[in-house]
CSV table of C-alpha atoms in Angstrom, one decimal:
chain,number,residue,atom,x,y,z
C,1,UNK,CA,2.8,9.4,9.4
C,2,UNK,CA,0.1,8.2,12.3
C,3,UNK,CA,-1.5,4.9,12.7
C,4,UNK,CA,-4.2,4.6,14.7
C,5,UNK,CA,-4.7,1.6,16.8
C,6,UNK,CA,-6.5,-1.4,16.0
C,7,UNK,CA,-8.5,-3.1,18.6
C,8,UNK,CA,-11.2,-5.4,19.5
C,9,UNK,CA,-14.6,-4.3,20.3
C,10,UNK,CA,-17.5,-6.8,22.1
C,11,UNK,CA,-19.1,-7.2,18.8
C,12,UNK,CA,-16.3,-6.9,15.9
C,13,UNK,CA,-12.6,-6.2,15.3
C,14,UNK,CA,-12.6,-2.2,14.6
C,15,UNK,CA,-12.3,-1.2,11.1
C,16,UNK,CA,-10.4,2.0,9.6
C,17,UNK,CA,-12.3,4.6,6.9
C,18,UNK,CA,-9.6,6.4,5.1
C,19,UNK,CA,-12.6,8.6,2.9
C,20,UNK,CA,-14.9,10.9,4.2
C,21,UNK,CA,-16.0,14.4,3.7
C,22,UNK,CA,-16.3,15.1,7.3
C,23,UNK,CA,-14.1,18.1,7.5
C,24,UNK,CA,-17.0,20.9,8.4
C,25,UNK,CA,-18.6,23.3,6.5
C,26,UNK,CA,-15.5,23.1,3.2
C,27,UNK,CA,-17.1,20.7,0.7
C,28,UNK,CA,-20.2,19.0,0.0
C,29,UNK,CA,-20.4,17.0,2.9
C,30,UNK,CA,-20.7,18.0,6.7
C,31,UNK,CA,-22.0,21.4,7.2
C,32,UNK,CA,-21.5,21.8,10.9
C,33,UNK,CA,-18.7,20.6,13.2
C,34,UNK,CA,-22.2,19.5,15.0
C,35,UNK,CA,-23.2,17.3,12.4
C,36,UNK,CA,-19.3,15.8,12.1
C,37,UNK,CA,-19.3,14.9,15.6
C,38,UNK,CA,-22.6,13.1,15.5
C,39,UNK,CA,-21.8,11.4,12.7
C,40,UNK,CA,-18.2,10.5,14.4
C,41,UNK,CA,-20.4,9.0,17.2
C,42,UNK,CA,-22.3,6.9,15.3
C,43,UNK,CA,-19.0,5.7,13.5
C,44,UNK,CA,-17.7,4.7,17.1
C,45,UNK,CA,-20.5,2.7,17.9
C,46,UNK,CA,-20.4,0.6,14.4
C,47,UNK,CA,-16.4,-0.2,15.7
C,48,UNK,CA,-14.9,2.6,13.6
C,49,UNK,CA,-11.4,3.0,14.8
C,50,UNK,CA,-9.8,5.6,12.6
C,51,UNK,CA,-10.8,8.3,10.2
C,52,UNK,CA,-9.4,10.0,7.7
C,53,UNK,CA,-10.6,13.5,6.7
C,54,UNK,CA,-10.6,13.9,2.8
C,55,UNK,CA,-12.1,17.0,1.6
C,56,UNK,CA,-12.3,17.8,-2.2
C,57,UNK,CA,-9.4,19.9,-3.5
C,58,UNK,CA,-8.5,20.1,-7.1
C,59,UNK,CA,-4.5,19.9,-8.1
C,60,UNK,CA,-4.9,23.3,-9.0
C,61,UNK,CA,-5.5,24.5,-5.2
C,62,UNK,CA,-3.1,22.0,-3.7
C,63,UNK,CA,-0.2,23.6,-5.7
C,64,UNK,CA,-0.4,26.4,-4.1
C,65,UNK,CA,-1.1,24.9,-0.7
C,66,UNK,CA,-3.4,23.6,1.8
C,67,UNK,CA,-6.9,26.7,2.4
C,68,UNK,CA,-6.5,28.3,5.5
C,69,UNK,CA,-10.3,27.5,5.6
C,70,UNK,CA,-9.5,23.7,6.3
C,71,UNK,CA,-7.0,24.4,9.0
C,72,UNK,CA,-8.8,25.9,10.7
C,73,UNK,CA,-12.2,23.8,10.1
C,74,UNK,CA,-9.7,21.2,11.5
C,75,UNK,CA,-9.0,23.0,14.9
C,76,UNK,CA,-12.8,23.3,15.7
C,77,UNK,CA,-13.6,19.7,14.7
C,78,UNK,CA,-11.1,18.2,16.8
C,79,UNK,CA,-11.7,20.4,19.6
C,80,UNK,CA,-15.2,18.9,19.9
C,81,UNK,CA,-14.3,15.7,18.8
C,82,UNK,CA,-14.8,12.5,20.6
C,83,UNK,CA,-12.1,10.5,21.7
C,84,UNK,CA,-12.9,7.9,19.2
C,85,UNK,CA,-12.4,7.4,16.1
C,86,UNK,CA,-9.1,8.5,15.8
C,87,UNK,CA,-8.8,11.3,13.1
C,88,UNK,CA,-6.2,12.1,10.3
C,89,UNK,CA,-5.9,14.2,7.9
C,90,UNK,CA,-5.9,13.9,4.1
C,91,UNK,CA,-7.5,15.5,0.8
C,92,UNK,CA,-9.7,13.6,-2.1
C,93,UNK,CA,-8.0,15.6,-4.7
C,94,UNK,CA,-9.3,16.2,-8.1
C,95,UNK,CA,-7.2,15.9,-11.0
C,96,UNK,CA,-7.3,19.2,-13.2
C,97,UNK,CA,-3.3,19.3,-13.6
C,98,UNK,CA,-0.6,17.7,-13.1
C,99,UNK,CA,0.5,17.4,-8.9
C,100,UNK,CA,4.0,19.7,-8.5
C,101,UNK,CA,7.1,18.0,-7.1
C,102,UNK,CA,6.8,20.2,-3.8
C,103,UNK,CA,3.8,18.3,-3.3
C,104,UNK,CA,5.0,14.9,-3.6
C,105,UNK,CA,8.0,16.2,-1.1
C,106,UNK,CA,6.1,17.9,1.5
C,107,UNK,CA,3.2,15.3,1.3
C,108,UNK,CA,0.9,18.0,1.3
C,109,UNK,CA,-2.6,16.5,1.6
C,110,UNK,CA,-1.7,12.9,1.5
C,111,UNK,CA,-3.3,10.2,3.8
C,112,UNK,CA,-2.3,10.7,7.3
C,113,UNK,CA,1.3,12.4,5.7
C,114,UNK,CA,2.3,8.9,4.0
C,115,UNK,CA,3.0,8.8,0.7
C,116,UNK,CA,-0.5,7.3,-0.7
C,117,UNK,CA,-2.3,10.4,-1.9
C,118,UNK,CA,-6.6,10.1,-3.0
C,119,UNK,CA,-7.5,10.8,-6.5
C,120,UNK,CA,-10.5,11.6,-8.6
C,121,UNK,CA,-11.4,12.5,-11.9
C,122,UNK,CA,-14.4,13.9,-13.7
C,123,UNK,CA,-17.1,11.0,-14.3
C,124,UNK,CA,-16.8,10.8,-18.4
C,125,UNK,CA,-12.6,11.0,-17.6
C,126,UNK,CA,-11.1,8.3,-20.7
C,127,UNK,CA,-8.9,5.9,-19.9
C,128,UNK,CA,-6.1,7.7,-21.4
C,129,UNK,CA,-6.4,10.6,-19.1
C,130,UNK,CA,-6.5,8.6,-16.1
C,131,UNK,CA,-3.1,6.6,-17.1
C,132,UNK,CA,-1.5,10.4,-17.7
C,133,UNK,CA,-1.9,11.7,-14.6
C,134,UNK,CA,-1.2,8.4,-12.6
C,135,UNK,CA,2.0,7.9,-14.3
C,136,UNK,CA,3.1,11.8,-13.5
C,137,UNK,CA,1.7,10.9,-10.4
C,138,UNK,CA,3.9,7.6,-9.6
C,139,UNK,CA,6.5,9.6,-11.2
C,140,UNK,CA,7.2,12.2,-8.4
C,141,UNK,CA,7.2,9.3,-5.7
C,142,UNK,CA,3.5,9.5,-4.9
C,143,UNK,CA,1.3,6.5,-4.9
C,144,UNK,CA,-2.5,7.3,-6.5
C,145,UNK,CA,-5.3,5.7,-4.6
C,146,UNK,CA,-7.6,5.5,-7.2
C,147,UNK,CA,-11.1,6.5,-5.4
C,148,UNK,CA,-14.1,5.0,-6.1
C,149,UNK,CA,-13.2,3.7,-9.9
C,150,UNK,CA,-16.5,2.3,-10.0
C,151,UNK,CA,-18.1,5.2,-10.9
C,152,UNK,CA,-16.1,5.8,-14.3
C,153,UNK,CA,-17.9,4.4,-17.4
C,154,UNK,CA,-14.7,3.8,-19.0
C,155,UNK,CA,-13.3,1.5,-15.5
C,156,UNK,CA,-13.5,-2.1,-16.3
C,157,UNK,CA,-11.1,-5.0,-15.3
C,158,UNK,CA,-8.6,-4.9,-17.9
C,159,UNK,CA,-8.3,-1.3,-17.1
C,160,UNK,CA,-7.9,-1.3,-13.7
C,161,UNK,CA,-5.1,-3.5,-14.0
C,162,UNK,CA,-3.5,-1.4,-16.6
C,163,UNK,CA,-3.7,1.5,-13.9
C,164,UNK,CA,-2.6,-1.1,-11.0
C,165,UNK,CA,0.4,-1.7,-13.4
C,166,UNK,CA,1.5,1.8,-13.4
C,167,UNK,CA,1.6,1.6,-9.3
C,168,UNK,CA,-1.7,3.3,-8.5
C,169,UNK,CA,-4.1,1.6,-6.3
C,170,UNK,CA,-7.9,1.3,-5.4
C,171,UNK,CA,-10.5,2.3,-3.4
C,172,UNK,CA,-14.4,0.8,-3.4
C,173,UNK,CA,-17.0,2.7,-1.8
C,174,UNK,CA,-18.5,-0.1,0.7
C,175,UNK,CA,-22.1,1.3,0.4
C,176,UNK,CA,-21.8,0.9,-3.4
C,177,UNK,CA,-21.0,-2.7,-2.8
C,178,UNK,CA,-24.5,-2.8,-2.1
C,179,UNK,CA,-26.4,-1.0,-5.0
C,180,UNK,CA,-27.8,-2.8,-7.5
C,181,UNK,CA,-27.1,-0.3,-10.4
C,182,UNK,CA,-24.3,-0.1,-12.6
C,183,UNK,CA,-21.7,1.4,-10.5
C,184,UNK,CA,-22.3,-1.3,-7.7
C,185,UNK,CA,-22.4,-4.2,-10.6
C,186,UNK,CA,-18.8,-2.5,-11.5
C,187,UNK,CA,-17.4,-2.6,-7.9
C,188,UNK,CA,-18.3,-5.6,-7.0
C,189,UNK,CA,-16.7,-7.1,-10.5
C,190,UNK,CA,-13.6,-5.5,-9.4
C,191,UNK,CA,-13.5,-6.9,-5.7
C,192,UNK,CA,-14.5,-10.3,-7.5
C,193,UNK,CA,-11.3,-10.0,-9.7
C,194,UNK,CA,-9.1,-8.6,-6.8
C,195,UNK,CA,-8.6,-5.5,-8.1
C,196,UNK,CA,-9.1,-3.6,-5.0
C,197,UNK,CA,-7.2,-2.6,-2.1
C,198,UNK,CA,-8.9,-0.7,0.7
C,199,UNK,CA,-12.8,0.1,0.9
C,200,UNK,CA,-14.1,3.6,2.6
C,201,UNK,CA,-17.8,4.5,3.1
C,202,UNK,CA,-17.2,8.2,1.5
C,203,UNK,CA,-19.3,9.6,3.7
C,204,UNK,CA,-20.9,13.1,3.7
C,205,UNK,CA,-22.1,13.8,6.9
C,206,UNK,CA,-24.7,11.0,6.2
C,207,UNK,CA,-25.5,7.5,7.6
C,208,UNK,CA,-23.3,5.5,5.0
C,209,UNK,CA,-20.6,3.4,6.9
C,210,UNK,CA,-18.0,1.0,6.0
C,211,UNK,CA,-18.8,-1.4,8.5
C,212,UNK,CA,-21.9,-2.5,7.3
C,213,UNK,CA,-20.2,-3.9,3.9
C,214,UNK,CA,-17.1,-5.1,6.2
C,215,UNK,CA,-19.9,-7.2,8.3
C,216,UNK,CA,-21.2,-8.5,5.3
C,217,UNK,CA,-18.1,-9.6,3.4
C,218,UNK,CA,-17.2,-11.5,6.7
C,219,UNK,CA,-20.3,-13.3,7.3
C,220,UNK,CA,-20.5,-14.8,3.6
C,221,UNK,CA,-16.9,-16.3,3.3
C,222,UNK,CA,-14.8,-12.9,3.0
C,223,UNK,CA,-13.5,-12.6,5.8
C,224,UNK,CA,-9.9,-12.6,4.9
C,225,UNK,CA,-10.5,-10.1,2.1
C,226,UNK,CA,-12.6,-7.9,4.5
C,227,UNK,CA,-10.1,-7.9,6.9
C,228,UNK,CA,-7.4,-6.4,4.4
C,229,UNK,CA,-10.1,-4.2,2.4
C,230,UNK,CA,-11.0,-2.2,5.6
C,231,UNK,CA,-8.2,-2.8,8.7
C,232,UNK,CA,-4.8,-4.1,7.2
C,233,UNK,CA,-4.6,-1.9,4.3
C,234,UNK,CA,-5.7,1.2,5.7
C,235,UNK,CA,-3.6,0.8,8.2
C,236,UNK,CA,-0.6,0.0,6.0
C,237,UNK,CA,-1.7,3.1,4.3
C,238,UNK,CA,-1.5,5.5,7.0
C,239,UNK,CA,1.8,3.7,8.1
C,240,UNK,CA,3.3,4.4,4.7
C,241,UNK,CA,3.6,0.5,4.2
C,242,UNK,CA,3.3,-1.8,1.1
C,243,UNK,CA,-0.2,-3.2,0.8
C,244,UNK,CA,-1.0,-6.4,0.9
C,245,UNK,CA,-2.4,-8.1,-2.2
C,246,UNK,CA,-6.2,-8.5,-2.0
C,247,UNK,CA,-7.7,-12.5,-3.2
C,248,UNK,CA,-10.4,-12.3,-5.6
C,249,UNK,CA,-13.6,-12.5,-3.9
C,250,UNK,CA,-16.4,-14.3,-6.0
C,251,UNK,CA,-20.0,-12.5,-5.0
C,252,UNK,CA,-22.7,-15.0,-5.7
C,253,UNK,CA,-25.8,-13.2,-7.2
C,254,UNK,CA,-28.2,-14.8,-5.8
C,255,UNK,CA,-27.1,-13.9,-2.4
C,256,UNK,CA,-26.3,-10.5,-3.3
C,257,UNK,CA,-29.5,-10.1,-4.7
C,258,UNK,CA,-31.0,-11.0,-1.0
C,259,UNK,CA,-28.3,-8.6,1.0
C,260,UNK,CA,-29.2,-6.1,-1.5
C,261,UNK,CA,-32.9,-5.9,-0.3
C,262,UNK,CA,-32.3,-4.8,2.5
C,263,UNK,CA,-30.9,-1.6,2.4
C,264,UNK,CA,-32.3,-0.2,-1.0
């Protein structure tokens, strides 16, 4: 396991990003390790301290073990990295199968080697598909981080705690936070019932950054909660620690609405 450090910057205390498809030319984010180092840059100056590297991988791939290809994607990225943000390693893998036991004991493609592994599933995935493969997941001594739940049609409150129940746990996408259609109405429900754990900007060698909803949360009340969503749970993460429980964090509309404005 690694943790990266936490610090203060002249502006704001430095925030971790545990999601991001910033492993080059692999997925369907960065294409270039020039384009993951520019956006690595611009990460630094928004007081991004660590970063995770989650490209997709179904279960059916990760079975039989990390691609070559992202090894050595890996090498040249970090040869030409900057100094800052820190970077990990990790995979957003995509449910297809169930995740082997040699997996679970190697901690092949977890976050940072811990024992917290990302998750996805197909978009129209039921709600009894999701609780199968969490509780084989939980079962082999991983822990599913659920990522970005907002974007199932069958996620609502009730459920997520059913899945929290079974020992999985959350992940919002921050620039979601700030969408006004139905996936962002679904994420911010589940921060405003505390149902989430860490928040990641999911980026794809694009400009969307977690500190921009971090900023936000702090400067209209949630500053506790946006302190544990982006620096004290990631962190914990990557440490292969307990999280801390999240408060629910009510999100006024009307202010929303305003915040909202300005970046759609």
């Amino acid at each position: 396991m690694v943790s990266p450090p936490i610090f203060c910057s002249t502006r704001w205390v430095a925030v971790i990003d545990l999601h991001c498809h910033l492993l080059p030319a692999v997925d369907d984010g960065s294409r270039s390790v020039e384009q993951s180092v520019a956006v690595l840059q611009e990460m630094a100056r928004h007081d991004v301290a660590g970063v995770c590297l989650t490209p997709h991988l179904p279960v059916s791939q990760l079975n039989k073990g990390i691609p070559a290809a992202y090894d050595r994607a890996f090498a040249a990225l970090t040869a030409r990295a900057p100094e800052a943000p820190f970077l990990t390693r990790g995979l957003e893998v995509m449910i297809d199968g169930v995740i082997s036991e040699e997996v679970a004991t190697r901690r092949r493609g977890t976050l940072g080697g811990s024992r917290y592994i990302l998750v996805e599933f197909p978009h129209m995935v039921t709600r009894a598909a999701v609780q199968s493969a969490l509780s084989a997941t939980v079962a082999i001594g991983l822990v599913p981080l659920i990522a970005h739940p907002e974007r199932y049609s069958c996620c609502d409150p009730d459920t997520v705690r059913g899945w929290r129940a079974l020992g999985a746990c959350t992940q919002v996408d921050a620039t979601t936070l700030l969408s006004s259609r139905s996936r962002g109405k679904r994420a911010r429900e589940l921060v405003s019932h505390g149902l989430i754990d860490i928040m990641a900007a999911d980026n794809h060698g694009d400009g969307r950054l977690i500190s921009i909803a971090f900023h936000i949360l702090k400067e209209r009340g949630g500053e506790f909660q946006a302190d544990l969503l982006a620096r004290h749970n990631p962190q914990r993460i990557l440490g292969d620690q307990e999280l801390l429980p999240v408060p629910p964090l009510p999100l006024r509309a009307s202010w929303w609405d305003r915040i909202r404005a300005v970046f759609e």
